[in-house]
Structure formats: C-alpha cells, structure tokens
PDB file of C-alpha atoms and ligand atoms in Angstrom:
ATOM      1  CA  UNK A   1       0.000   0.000   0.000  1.00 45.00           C
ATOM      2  CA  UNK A   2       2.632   2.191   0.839  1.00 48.00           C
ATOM      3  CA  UNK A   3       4.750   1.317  -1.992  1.00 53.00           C
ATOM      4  CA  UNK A   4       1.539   2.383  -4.370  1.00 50.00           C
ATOM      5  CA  UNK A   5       0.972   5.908  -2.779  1.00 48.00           C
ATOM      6  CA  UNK A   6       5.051   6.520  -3.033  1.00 52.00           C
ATOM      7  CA  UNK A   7       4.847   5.389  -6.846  1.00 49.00           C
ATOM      8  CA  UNK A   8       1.704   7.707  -7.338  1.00 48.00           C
ATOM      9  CA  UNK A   9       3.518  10.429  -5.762  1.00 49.00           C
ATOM     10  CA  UNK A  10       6.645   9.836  -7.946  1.00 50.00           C
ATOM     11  CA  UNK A  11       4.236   9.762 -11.604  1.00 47.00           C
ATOM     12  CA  UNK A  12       2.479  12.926 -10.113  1.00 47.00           C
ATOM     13  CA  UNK A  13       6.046  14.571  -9.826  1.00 49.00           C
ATOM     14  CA  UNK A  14       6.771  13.671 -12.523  1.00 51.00           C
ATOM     15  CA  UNK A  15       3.977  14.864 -14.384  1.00 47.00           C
ATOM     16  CA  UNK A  16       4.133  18.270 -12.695  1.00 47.00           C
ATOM     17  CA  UNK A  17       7.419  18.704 -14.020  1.00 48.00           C
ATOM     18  CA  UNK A  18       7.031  17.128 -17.920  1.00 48.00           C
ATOM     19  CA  UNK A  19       4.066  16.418 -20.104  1.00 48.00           C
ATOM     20  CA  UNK A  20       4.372  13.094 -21.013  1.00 49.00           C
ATOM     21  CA  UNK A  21       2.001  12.287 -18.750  1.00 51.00           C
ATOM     22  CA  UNK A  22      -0.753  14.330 -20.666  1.00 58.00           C
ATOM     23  CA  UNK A  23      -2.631  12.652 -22.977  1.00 74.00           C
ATOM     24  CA  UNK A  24      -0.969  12.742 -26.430  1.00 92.00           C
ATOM     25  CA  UNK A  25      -3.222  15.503 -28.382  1.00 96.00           C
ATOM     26  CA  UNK A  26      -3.497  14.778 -32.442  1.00 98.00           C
ATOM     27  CA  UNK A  27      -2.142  17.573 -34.565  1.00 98.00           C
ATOM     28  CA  UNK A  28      -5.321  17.184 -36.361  1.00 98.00           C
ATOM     29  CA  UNK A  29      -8.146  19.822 -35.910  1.00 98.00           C
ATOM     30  CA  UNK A  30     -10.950  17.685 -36.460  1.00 98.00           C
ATOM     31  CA  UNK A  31      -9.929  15.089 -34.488  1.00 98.00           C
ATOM     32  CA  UNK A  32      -9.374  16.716 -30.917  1.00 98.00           C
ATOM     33  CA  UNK A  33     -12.968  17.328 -29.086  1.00 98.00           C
ATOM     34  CA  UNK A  34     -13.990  21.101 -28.475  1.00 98.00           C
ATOM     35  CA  UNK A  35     -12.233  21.179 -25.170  1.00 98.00           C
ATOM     36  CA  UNK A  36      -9.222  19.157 -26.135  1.00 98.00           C
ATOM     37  CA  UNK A  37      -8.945  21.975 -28.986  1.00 98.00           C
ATOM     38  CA  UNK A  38      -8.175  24.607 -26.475  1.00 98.00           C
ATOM     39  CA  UNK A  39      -5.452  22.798 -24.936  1.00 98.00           C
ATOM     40  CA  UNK A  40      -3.648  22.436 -28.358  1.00 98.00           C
ATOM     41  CA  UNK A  41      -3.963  25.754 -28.960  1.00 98.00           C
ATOM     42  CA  UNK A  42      -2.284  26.326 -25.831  1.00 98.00           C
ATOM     43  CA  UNK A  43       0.324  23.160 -26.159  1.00 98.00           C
ATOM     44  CA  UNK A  44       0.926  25.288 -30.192  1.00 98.00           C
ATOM     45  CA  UNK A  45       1.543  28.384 -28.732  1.00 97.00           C
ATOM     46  CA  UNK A  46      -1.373  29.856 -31.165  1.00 98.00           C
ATOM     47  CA  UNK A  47       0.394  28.396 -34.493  1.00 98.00           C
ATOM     48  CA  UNK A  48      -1.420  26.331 -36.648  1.00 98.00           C
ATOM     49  CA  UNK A  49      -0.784  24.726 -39.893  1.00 98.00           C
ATOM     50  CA  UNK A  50      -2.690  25.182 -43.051  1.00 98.00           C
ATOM     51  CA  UNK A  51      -1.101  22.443 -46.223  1.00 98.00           C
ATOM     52  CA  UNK A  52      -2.142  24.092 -49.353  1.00 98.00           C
ATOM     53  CA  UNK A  53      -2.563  21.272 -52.142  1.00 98.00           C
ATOM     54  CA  UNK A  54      -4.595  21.262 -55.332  1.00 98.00           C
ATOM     55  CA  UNK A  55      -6.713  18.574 -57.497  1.00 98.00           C
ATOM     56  CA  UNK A  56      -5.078  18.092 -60.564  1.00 98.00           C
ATOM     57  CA  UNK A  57      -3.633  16.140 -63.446  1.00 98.00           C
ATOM     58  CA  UNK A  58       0.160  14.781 -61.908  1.00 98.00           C
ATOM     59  CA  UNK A  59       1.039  12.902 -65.696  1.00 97.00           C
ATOM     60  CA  UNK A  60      -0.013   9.534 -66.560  1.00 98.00           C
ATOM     61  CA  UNK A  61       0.954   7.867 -63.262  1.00 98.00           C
ATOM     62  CA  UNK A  62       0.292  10.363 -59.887  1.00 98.00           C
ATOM     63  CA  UNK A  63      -2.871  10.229 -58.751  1.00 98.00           C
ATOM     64  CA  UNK A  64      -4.980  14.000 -58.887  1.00 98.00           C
ATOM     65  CA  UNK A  65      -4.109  14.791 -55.181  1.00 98.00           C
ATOM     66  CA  UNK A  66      -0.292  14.226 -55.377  1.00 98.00           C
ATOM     67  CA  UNK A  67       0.003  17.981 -53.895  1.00 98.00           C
ATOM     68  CA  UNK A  68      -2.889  17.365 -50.985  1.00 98.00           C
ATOM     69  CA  UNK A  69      -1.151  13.490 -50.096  1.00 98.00           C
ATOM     70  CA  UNK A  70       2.283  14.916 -49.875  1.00 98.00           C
ATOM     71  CA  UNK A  71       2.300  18.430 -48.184  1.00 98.00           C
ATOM     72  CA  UNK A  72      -0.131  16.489 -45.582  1.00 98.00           C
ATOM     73  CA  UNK A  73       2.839  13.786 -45.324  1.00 98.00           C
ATOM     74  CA  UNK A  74       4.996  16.557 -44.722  1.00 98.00           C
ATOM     75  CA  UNK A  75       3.358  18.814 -42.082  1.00 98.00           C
ATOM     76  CA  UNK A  76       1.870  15.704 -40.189  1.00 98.00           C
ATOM     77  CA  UNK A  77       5.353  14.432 -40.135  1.00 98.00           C
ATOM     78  CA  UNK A  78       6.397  18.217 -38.976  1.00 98.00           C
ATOM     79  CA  UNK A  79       4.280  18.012 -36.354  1.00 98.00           C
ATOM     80  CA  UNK A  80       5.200  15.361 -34.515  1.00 98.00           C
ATOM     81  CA  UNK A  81       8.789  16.588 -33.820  1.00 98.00           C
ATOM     82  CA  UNK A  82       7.164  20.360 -33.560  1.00 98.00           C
ATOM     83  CA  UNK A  83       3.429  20.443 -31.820  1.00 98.00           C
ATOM     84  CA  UNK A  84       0.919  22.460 -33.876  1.00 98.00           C
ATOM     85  CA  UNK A  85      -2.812  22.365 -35.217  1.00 98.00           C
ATOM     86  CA  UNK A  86      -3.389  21.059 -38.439  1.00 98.00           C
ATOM     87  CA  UNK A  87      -6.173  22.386 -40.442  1.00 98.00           C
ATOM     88  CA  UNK A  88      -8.137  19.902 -42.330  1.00 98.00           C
ATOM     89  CA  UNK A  89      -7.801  18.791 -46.306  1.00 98.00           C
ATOM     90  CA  UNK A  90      -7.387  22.213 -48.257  1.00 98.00           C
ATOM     91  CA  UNK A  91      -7.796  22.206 -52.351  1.00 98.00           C
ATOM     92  CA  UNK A  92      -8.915  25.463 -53.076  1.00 98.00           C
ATOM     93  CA  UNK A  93      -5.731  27.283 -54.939  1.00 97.00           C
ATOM     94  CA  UNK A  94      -5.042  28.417 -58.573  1.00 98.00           C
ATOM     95  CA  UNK A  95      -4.820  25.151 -60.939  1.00 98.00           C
ATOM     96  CA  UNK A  96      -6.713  27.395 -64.005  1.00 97.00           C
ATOM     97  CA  UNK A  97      -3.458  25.805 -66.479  1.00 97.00           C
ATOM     98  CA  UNK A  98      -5.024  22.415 -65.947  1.00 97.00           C
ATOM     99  CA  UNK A  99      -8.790  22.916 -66.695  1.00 97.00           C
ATOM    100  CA  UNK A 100      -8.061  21.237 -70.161  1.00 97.00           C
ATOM    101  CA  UNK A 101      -7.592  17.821 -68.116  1.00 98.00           C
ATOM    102  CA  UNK A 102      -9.567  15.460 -66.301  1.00 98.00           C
ATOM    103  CA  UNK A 103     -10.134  15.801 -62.144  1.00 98.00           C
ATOM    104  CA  UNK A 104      -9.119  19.120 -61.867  1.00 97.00           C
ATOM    105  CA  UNK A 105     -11.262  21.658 -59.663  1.00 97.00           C
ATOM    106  CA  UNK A 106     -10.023  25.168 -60.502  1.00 98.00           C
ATOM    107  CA  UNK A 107     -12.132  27.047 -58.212  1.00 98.00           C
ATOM    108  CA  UNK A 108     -12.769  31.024 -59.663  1.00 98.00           C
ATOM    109  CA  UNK A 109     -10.207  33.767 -58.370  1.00 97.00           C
ATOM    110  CA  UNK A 110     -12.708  35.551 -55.961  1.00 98.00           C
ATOM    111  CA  UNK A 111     -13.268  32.374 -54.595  1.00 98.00           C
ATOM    112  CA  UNK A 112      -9.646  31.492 -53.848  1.00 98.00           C
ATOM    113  CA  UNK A 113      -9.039  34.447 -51.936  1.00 98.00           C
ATOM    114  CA  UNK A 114     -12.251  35.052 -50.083  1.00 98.00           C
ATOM    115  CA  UNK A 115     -12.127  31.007 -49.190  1.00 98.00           C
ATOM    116  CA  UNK A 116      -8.144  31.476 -48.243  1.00 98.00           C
ATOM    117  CA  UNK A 117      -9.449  34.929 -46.122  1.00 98.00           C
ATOM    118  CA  UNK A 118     -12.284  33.506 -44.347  1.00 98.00           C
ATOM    119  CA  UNK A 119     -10.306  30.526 -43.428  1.00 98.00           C
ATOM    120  CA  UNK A 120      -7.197  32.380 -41.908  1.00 98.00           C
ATOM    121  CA  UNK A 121     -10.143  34.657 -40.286  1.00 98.00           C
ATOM    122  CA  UNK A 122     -11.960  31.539 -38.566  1.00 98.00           C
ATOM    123  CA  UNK A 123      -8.751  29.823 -37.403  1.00 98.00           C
ATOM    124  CA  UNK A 124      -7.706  33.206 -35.939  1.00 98.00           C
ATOM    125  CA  UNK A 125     -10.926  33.478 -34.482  1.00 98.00           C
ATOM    126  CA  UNK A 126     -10.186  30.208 -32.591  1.00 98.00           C
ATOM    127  CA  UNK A 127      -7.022  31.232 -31.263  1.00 98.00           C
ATOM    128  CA  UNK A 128      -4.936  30.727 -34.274  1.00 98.00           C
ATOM    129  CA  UNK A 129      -2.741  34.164 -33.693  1.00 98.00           C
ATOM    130  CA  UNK A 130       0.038  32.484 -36.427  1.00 98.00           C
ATOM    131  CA  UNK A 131      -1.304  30.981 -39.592  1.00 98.00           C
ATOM    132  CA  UNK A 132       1.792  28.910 -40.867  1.00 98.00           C
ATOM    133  CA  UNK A 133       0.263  28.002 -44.654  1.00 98.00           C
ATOM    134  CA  UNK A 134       2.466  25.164 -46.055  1.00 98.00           C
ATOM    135  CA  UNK A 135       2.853  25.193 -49.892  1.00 97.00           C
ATOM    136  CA  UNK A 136       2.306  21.803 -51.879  1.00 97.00           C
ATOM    137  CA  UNK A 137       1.417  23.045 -55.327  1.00 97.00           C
ATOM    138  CA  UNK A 138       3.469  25.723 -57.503  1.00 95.00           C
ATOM    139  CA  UNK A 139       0.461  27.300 -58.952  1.00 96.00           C
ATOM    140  CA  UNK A 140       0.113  28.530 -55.393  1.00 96.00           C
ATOM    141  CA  UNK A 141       3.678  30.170 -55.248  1.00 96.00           C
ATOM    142  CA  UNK A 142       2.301  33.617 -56.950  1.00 96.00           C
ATOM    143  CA  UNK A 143      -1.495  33.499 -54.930  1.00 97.00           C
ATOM    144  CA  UNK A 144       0.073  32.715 -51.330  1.00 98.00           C
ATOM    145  CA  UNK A 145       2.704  36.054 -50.933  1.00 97.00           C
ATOM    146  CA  UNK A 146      -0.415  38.060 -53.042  1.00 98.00           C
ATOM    147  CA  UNK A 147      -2.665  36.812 -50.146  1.00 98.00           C
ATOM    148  CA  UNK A 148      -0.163  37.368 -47.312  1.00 97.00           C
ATOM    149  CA  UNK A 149       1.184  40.806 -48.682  1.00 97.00           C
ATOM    150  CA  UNK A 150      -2.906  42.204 -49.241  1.00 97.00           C
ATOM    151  CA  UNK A 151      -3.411  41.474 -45.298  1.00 97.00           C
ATOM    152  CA  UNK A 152      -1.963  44.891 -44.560  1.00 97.00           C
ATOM    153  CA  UNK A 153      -4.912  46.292 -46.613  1.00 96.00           C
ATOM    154  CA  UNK A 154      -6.538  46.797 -42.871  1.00 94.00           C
ATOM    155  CA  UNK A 155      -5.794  45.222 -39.676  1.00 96.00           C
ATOM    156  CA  UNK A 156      -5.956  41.840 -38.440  1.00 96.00           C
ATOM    157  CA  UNK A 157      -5.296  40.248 -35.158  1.00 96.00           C
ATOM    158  CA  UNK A 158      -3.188  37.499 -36.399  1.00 98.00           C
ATOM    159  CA  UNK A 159       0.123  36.876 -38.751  1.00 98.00           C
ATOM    160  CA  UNK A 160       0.228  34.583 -41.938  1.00 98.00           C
ATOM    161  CA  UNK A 161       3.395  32.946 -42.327  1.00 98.00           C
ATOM    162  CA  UNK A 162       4.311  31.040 -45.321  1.00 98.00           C
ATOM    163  CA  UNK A 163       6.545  28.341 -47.019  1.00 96.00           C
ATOM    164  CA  UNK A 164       6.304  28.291 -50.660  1.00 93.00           C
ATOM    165  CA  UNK A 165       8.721  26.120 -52.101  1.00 80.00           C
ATOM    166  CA  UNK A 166      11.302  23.280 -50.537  1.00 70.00           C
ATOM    167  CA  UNK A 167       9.390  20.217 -52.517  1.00 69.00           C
ATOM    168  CA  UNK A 168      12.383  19.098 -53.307  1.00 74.00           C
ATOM    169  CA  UNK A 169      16.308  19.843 -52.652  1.00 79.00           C
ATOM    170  CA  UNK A 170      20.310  19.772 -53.993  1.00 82.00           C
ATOM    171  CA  UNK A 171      22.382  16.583 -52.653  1.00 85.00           C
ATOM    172  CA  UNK A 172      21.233  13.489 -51.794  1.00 89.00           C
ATOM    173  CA  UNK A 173      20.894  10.374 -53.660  1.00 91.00           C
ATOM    174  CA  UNK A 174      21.721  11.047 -57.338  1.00 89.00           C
ATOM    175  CA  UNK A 175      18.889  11.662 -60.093  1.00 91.00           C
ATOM    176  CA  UNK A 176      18.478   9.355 -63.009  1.00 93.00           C
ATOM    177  CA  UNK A 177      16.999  12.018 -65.176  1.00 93.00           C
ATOM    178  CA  UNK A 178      18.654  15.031 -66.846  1.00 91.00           C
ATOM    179  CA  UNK A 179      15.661  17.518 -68.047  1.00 90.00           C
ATOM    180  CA  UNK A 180      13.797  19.690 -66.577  1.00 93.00           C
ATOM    181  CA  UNK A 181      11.533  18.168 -63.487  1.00 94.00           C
ATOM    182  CA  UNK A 182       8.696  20.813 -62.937  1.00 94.00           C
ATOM    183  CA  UNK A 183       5.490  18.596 -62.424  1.00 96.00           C
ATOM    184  CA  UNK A 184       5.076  14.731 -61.434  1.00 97.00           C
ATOM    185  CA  UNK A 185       8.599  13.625 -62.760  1.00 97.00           C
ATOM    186  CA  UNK A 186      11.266  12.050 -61.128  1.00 97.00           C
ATOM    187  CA  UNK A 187      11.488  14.571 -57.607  1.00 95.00           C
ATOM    188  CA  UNK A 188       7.530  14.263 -57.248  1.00 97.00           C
ATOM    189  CA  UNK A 189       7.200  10.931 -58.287  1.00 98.00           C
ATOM    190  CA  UNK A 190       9.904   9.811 -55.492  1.00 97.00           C
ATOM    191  CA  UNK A 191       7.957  11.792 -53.056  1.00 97.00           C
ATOM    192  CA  UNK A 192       4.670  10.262 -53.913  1.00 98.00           C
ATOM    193  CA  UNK A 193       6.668   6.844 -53.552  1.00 98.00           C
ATOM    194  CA  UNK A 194       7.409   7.375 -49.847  1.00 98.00           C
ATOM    195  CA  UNK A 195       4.384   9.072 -48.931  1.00 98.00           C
ATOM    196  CA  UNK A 196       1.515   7.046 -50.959  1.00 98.00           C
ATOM    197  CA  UNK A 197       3.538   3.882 -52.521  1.00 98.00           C
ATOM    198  CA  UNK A 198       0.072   2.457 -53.239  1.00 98.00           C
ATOM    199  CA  UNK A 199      -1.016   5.135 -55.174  1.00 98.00           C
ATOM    200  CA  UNK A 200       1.875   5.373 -58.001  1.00 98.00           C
ATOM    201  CA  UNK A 201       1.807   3.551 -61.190  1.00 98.00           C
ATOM    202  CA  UNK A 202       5.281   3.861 -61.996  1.00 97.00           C
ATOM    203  CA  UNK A 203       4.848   1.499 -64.956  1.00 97.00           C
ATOM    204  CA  UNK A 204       2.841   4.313 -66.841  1.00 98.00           C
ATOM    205  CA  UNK A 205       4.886   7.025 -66.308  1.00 97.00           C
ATOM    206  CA  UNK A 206       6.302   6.787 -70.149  1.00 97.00           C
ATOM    207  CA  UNK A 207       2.605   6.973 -71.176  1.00 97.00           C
ATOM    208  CA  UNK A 208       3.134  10.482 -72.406  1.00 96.00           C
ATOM    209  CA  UNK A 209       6.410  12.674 -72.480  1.00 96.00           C
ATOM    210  CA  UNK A 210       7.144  15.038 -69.791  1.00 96.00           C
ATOM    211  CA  UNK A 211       9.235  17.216 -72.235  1.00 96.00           C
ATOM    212  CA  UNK A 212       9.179  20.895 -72.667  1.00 96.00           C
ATOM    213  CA  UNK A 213       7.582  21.813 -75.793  1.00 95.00           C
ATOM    214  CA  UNK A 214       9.135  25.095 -76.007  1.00 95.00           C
ATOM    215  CA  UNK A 215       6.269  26.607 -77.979  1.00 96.00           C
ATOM    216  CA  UNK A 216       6.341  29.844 -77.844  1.00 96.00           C
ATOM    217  CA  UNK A 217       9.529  31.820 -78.419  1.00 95.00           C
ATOM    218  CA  UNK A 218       9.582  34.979 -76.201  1.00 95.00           C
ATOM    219  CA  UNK A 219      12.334  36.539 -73.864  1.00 95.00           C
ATOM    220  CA  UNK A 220      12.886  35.146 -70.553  1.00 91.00           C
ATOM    221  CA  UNK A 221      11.938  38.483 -69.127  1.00 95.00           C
ATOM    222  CA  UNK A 222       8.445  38.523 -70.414  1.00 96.00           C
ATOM    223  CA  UNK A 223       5.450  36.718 -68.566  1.00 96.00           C
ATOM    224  CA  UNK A 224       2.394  35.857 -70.643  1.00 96.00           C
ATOM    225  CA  UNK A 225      -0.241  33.195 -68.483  1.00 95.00           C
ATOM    226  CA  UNK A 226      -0.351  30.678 -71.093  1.00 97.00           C
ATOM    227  CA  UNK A 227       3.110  29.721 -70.810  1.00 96.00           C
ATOM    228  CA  UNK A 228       3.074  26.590 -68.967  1.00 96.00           C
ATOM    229  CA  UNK A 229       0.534  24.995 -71.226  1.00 97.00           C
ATOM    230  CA  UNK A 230       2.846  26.093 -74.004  1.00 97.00           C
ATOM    231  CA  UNK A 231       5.887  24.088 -72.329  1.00 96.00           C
ATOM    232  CA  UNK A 232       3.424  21.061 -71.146  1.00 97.00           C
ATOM    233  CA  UNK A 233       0.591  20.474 -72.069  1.00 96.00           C
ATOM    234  CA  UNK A 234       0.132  17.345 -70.641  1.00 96.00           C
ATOM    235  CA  UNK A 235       0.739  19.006 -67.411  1.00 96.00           C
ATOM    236  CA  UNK A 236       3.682  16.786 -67.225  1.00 97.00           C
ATOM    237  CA  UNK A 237       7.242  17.838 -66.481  1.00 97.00           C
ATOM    238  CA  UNK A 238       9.879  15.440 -66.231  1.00 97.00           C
ATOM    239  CA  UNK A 239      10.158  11.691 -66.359  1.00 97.00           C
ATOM    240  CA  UNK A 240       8.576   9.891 -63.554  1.00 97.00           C
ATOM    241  CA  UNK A 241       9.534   6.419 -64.648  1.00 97.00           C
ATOM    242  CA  UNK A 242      12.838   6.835 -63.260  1.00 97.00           C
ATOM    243  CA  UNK A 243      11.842   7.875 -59.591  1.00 97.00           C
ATOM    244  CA  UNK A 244      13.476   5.265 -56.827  1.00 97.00           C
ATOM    245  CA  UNK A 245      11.863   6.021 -52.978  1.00 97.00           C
ATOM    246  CA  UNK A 246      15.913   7.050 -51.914  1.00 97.00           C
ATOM    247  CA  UNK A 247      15.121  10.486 -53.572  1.00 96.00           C
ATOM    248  CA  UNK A 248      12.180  10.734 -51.791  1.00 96.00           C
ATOM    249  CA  UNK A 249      12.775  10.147 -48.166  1.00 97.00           C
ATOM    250  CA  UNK A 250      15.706  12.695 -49.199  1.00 96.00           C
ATOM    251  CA  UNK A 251      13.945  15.381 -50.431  1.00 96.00           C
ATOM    252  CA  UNK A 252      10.530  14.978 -47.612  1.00 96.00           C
ATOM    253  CA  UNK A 253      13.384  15.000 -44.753  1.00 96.00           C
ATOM    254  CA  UNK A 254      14.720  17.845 -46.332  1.00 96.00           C
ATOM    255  CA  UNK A 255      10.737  19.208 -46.632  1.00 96.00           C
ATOM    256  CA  UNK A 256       9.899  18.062 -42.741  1.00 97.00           C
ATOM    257  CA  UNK A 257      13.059  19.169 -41.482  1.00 96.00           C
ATOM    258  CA  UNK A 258      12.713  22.963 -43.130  1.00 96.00           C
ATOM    259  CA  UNK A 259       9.215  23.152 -41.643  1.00 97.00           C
ATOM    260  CA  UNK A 260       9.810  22.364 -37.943  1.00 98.00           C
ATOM    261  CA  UNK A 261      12.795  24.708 -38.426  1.00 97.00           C
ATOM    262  CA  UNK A 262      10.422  27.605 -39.117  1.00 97.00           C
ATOM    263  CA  UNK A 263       7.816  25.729 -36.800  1.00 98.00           C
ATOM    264  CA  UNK A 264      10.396  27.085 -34.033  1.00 98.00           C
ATOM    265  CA  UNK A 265      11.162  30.458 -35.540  1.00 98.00           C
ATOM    266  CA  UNK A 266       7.300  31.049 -35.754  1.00 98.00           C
ATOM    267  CA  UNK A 267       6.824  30.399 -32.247  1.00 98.00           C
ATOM    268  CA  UNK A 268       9.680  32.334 -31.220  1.00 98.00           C
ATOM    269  CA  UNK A 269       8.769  35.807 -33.268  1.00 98.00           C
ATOM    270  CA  UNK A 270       6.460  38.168 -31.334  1.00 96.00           C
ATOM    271  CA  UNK A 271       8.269  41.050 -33.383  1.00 98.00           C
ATOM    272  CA  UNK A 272       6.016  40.486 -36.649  1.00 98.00           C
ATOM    273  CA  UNK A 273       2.419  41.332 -34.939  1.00 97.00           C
ATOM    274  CA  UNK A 274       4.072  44.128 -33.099  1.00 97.00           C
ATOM    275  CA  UNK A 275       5.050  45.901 -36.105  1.00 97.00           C
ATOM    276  CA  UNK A 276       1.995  44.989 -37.699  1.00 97.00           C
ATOM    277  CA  UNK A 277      -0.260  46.381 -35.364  1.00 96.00           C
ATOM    278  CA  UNK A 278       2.249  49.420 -35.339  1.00 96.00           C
ATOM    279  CA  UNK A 279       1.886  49.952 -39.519  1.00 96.00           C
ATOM    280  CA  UNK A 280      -2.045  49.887 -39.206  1.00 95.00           C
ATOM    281  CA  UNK A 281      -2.239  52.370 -36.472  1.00 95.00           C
ATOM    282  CA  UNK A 282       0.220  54.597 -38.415  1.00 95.00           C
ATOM    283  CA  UNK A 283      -1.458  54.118 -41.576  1.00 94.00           C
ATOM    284  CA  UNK A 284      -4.643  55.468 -39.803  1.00 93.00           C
ATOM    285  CA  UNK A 285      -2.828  58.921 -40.204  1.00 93.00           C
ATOM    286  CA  UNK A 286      -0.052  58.339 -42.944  1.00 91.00           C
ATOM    287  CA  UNK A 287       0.616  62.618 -42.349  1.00 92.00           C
ATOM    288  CA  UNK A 288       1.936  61.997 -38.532  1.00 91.00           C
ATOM    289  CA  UNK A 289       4.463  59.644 -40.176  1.00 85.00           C
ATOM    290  CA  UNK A 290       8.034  61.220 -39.844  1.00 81.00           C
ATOM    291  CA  UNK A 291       9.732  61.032 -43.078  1.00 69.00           C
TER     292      UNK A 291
HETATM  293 ZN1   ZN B 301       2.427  18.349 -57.813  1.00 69.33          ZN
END
C-alpha cells in the first residue's frame, strides 16, 4: 500500500514537471474534441498549420491529389517533432493551367481568396494568432505572398506565415533524369513513392512525355499566363519512370526538417504582430508619419 501511494507520488512529480504524462493531443483539428482543442492551442503556442494542395492532373501515373497526399505527409510528419494544429484537407488554390484535363477543380479567383481569407479569419478566431500556410502546389507560389502581402490592406489580429517552395532539394541520392523536373517527374514521383507507394503507377509514367515543348519563343523576361501549357501540355514535367523512394525520403526530410525549423522560428517571433499592429495604427494617419 505504501509502496503504491510513493509510486503515485513519484508519476504525479513527474507529471508536474514534464508532459508526457498528458494525454498525447493529435495535430489534427478535427480530431481533438472542443475542449481538447483549447489545450492544443495552448500546447501550439497559437500556431497552426494550413497544407495548401490542389486537385489536378500529376502525368499519366500520380494520382490528382499528389500535392494534398504529400504536403499532408509533410506537415503531419512536422508536427510530430514540432506540436501544432493542423487544419483539415485544403484544395482550393489556382490550378486554371489544368482545366483542359480530367479531375481538376479550378475554383474562380474571388473564390480562392475570399475562401483562403475567411479561413485564416476563422482559425484566428479560434485562437490561431500564427497561420503557418504550407505550400504543396506551384500554382500557389504567386497566390500565397499576393494573399499574405494584401493582409496589410486593414488590420488583423493574427500573422500569416508562409513556405512556398522546398518540394524538393540539392544533394542526396543522385537523379536518373537530366531535363527539366517541374510537375510529377522524377522529384515528385519519389515523393509520392514514400508518402503514398500504393497510389503510383510507376509502370505508366512513359505513357506520355514530360518534355518541354518550347512553344512559344519569347524573352525570358516577359510573362504571358499561357506559358506553362505552351511548355506542357500534358501538365507533365519530367520523367517519372525513373523515380526510386531514396530520392524521396531525401527530399521529404529535407521538406519536414525545413518546416519544424520555421515551426520554431514562428513560435519564437512576437516582433512580426508588433510591427503589424504598429503599420495599421500609423497608416490610420499616414501625415503623422516622420519622413
Ligand atoms: Zn504536384
């Protein structure tokens, strides 16, 4: 008896002083209960996750949500080194270069920033003072900084934070392919390997070529919308049939590793609300502002 009330006091200790004792909480907002919710938000320190993907076309082998599967892979796998909330599936981003090909959902432009505004609003609004939005797709990489840079049009209570790119990185096992590698070729394809084995058909990957078409002949320098359609229209860059899993658990440490970096940083940074909240007040009266 008195061996059991000195091992209780021990655990207790214990507990006082660390949290494994707590229950584990899932990173996943819709699976803690209302009141479990608040406690992550505390055990986050306010940040939460958003992983940005996109239905679309991934060549003749990925399956359409290659972007969802894998930036979910990523920031699940983030947060268990690195606590924080993990908002549920999220598809609703600029894909309007693959509405020629089957499965893709290429929601309008209003809709993709008054979806992406209401939903940073509403996580705020629960306590989510730091949206960290985690990239998966690249027709996201120009709508994301738009969306974070047009926050300052009038003041908010929270800060989005943002990684656009780091799909894929130098070093690491060697690649079998030479080309270009934009879209479902060997780096994607080696991703989708580790994170979704089941759902790559690697065997179909020379279906249809992932070259770039080149057709259009304009300098670098100028930007015209139809470009990437003009380089692949099979919204396929790259050769996929090459892709061995080595790459893969390469490039998603690489992926994991950069997002529980700025996981940290995040958590660390009061200065970016601060001067926030100090640019709206001043831009209340932009004539008070010293030059
Ligand atoms: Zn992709």
């Amino acid at each position: 008896m008195f061996r059991k009330f000195i091992l209780a006091f021990v655990l207790a200790a214990l507990c006082a002083v660390a949290s494994p004792c707590q229950t584990k909480l899932s990173p996943k907002w819709e699976e803690l209960t209302a009141a479990d919710f608040r406690d992550a938000i505390v055990q986050s320190k306010g940040v939460c996750m958003l992983p940005f993907g996109i239905l679309e076309k991934h060549g003749p082998h990925l399956p359409l949500g290659t972007d969802l599967l894998n930036v979910r892979y990523a920031t699940l796998h983030a947060a268990e080194r690195e606590y924080a909330v993990v908002f549920p599936e999220y598809y609703f981003g600029q894909i309007f270069e693959a509405k020629h090909e089957p499965g893709t959902v290429a929601y309008s432009r209003e809709l993709q920033l008054r979806l992406l505004q209401e939903t940073t609003d509403e996580m705020a609004r629960n306590g989510c003072k730091k949206v960290f939005i985690v990239n998966g797709h690249g027709g996201n990489e120009s709508l994301i900084p738009y969306f974070a840079q047009s926050l300052l049009e009038k003041p908010h209570d929270y800060v989005v934070y943002a990684i656009i790119g780091e799909r894929n990185r130098q070093g690491g096992p060697g690649k079998l392919s030479t080309g270009i590698d934009y879209h479902a070729g060997e780096n994607e394809t080696a991703n989708t390997l580790v994170t979704h084995p089941e759902l790559v058909h690697t065997d179909r990957a020379k279906q249809e070529s992932g070259a770039d078409q080149a057709r259009i002949k304009l300098p670098e320098d100028v930007y015209t919308g139809i470009w990437w359609y003009a380089r692949f229209p099979d919204h396929y860059s790259g050769d996929g049939s090459v892709a061995r899993a080595a790459l893969g658990e390469w490039n998603l440490d690489g992926w994991v590793m950069s997002i529980v970096e700025a996981l940290r940083a995040i958590k660390a940074d009061d200065t970016s609300l601060r001067l926030q909240n100090e640019f709206y007040e001043k831009s209340k009266h932009p004539l008070d502002t010293k030059q």
